[in-house]
Amino acid sequence: MDPFRSLGMPRIPGLSELLTLLQNQTEALAQLPRTLSDLNTAVRDLITATTVATETIASAQRTAERLETLVEELEEPVRALRPGLERVGKVLDDPVIDTVPDTLRRLSEDVLPLIHGLRQASDRVGSVAGLLRRRGRREDEDELPPI
């Protein structure tokens, strides 16, 4: 579209293209401040994210150093436990270990009532012995001459 055509002037070749290019360039330049502002915001956000990442990496490094120290302290004692744990594992693999719960249950059912009965009998014997001792003292007191 030639802006001078409405004025009755002849068409100048390339003028409308030139005007279109100038208009596009002007619009692009008009948007440049906003684009720079958006770019500036993105750069600030990137700096913040980089700072947070740096702090996180430093914290992870400190944690890794602490864990390394703990592992160094615990490594030798844990290695020293290995032979004993292997022996315990062999013992626990023995089929006799599978019978332990039944054996304990049978002991609880059969032996514990007997022990309870023995305790009761012991208490009764103790009571009878105490009575006999007290009677023996009274008889001894009765036989002693007055002073």
GROMACS .gro file of C-alpha atoms in nm:
model
  147
    1MET     CA    1   0.000   0.000   0.000
    2ASP     CA    2   0.153   0.329  -0.113
    3PRO     CA    3   0.066   0.622   0.117
    4PHE     CA    4   0.120   0.876  -0.161
    5ARG     CA    5  -0.120   0.713  -0.406
    6SER     CA    6  -0.419   0.876  -0.240
    7LEU     CA    7  -0.255   1.211  -0.313
    8GLY     CA    8  -0.249   1.131  -0.680
    9MET     CA    9   0.126   1.080  -0.699
   10PRO     CA   10   0.275   0.801  -0.901
   11ARG     CA   11   0.389   0.491  -0.719
   12ILE     CA   12   0.755   0.485  -0.618
   13PRO     CA   13   0.895   0.132  -0.644
   14GLY     CA   14   1.012  -0.010  -0.305
   15LEU     CA   15   0.878   0.281  -0.100
   16SER     CA   16   0.596   0.083   0.062
   17GLU     CA   17   0.839  -0.198   0.145
   18LEU     CA   18   1.078   0.057   0.297
   19LEU     CA   19   0.797   0.208   0.504
   20THR     CA   20   0.688  -0.139   0.620
   21LEU     CA   21   1.045  -0.220   0.726
   22LEU     CA   22   1.076   0.112   0.910
   23GLN     CA   23   0.746   0.052   1.086
   24ASN     CA   24   0.850  -0.301   1.192
   25GLN     CA   25   1.184  -0.168   1.314
   26THR     CA   26   1.012   0.107   1.512
   27GLU     CA   27   0.778  -0.145   1.674
   28ALA     CA   28   1.074  -0.369   1.758
   29LEU     CA   29   1.261  -0.074   1.911
   30ALA     CA   30   0.951   0.021   2.108
   31GLN     CA   31   0.946  -0.331   2.260
   32LEU     CA   32   1.319  -0.325   2.334
   33PRO     CA   33   1.290  -0.168   2.687
   34ARG     CA   34   1.042  -0.434   2.795
   35THR     CA   35   1.258  -0.709   2.646
   36LEU     CA   36   1.563  -0.572   2.828
   37SER     CA   37   1.364  -0.552   3.152
   38ASP     CA   38   1.253  -0.916   3.110
   39LEU     CA   39   1.612  -1.016   3.035
   40ASN     CA   40   1.733  -0.826   3.344
   41THR     CA   41   1.472  -1.006   3.559
   42ALA     CA   42   1.578  -1.342   3.416
   43VAL     CA   43   1.944  -1.266   3.491
   44ARG     CA   44   1.858  -1.169   3.851
   45ASP     CA   45   1.661  -1.493   3.892
   46LEU     CA   46   1.954  -1.687   3.749
   47ILE     CA   47   2.191  -1.520   3.997
   48THR     CA   48   1.955  -1.607   4.285
   49ALA     CA   49   1.928  -1.968   4.168
   50THR     CA   50   2.305  -1.989   4.133
   51THR     CA   51   2.353  -1.854   4.485
   52VAL     CA   52   2.107  -2.106   4.628
   53ALA     CA   53   2.274  -2.386   4.432
   54THR     CA   54   2.615  -2.279   4.562
   55GLU     CA   55   2.490  -2.280   4.923
   56THR     CA   56   2.327  -2.620   4.869
   57ILE     CA   57   2.647  -2.763   4.726
   58ALA     CA   58   2.848  -2.623   5.019
   59SER     CA   59   2.601  -2.777   5.266
   60ALA     CA   60   2.614  -3.111   5.084
   61GLN     CA   61   2.993  -3.096   5.093
   62ARG     CA   62   2.992  -3.038   5.471
   63THR     CA   63   2.748  -3.326   5.516
   64ALA     CA   64   2.963  -3.554   5.300
   65GLU     CA   65   3.271  -3.465   5.506
   66ARG     CA   66   3.087  -3.542   5.830
   67LEU     CA   67   2.964  -3.874   5.692
   68GLU     CA   68   3.314  -3.961   5.576
   69THR     CA   69   3.445  -3.895   5.928
   70LEU     CA   70   3.173  -4.115   6.079
   71VAL     CA   71   3.242  -4.394   5.832
   72GLU     CA   72   3.613  -4.380   5.912
   73GLU     CA   73   3.536  -4.404   6.286
   74LEU     CA   74   3.292  -4.693   6.246
   75GLU     CA   75   3.463  -4.892   5.974
   76GLU     CA   76   3.721  -5.071   6.192
   77PRO     CA   77   3.480  -5.171   6.475
   78VAL     CA   78   3.224  -5.296   6.224
   79ARG     CA   79   3.490  -5.498   6.041
   80ALA     CA   80   3.597  -5.643   6.377
   81LEU     CA   81   3.240  -5.768   6.431
   82ARG     CA   82   3.237  -5.965   6.108
   83PRO     CA   83   3.389  -6.295   6.234
   84GLY     CA   84   3.154  -6.305   6.532
   85LEU     CA   85   2.852  -6.227   6.316
   86GLU     CA   86   2.949  -6.504   6.077
   87ARG     CA   87   2.970  -6.750   6.370
   88VAL     CA   88   2.630  -6.633   6.498
   89GLY     CA   89   2.490  -6.679   6.149
   90LYS     CA   90   2.616  -7.039   6.139
   91VAL     CA   91   2.460  -7.110   6.478
   92LEU     CA   92   2.129  -6.957   6.372
   93ASP     CA   93   2.131  -7.169   6.056
   94ASP     CA   94   2.134  -7.484   6.269
   95PRO     CA   95   1.796  -7.665   6.247
   96VAL     CA   96   1.791  -7.702   6.629
   97ILE     CA   97   1.725  -7.327   6.655
   98ASP     CA   98   1.389  -7.384   6.486
   99THR     CA   99   1.280  -7.599   6.784
  100VAL     CA  100   1.361  -7.332   7.049
  101PRO     CA  101   1.015  -7.168   7.048
  102ASP     CA  102   0.839  -7.505   7.099
  103THR     CA  103   1.086  -7.604   7.371
  104LEU     CA  104   1.029  -7.277   7.557
  105ARG     CA  105   0.653  -7.317   7.526
  106ARG     CA  106   0.672  -7.671   7.669
  107LEU     CA  107   0.893  -7.550   7.953
  108SER     CA  108   0.645  -7.277   8.028
  109GLU     CA  109   0.355  -7.522   8.029
  110ASP     CA  110   0.525  -7.810   8.216
  111VAL     CA  111   0.803  -7.676   8.438
  112LEU     CA  112   0.669  -7.337   8.551
  113PRO     CA  113   0.364  -7.489   8.726
  114LEU     CA  114   0.601  -7.728   8.910
  115ILE     CA  115   0.821  -7.439   9.020
  116HIS     CA  116   0.511  -7.253   9.139
  117GLY     CA  117   0.408  -7.559   9.341
  118LEU     CA  118   0.758  -7.586   9.491
  119ARG     CA  119   0.747  -7.221   9.594
  120GLN     CA  120   0.413  -7.270   9.764
  121ALA     CA  121   0.545  -7.577   9.944
  122SER     CA  122   0.857  -7.385  10.049
  123ASP     CA  123   0.642  -7.103  10.185
  124ARG     CA  124   0.432  -7.351  10.385
  125VAL     CA  125   0.742  -7.524  10.524
  126GLY     CA  126   0.881  -7.184  10.617
  127SER     CA  127   0.559  -7.100  10.799
  128VAL     CA  128   0.561  -7.430  10.988
  129ALA     CA  129   0.929  -7.387  11.077
  130GLY     CA  130   0.857  -7.037  11.204
  131LEU     CA  131   0.577  -7.167  11.425
  132LEU     CA  132   0.799  -7.441  11.565
  133ARG     CA  133   1.077  -7.190  11.640
  134ARG     CA  134   0.836  -6.963  11.821
  135ARG     CA  135   0.696  -7.254  12.027
  136GLY     CA  136   1.048  -7.370  12.108
  137ARG     CA  137   1.135  -7.022  12.239
  138ARG     CA  138   0.826  -7.006  12.455
  139GLU     CA  139   0.899  -7.346  12.611
  140ASP     CA  140   1.261  -7.238  12.671
  141GLU     CA  141   1.137  -6.919  12.837
  142ASP     CA  142   0.903  -7.118  13.058
  143GLU     CA  143   1.185  -7.345  13.177
  144LEU     CA  144   1.429  -7.064  13.262
  145PRO     CA  145   1.446  -6.972  13.634
  146PRO     CA  146   1.355  -6.617  13.721
  147ILE     CA  147   1.642  -6.386  13.785
   0.00000   0.00000   0.00000
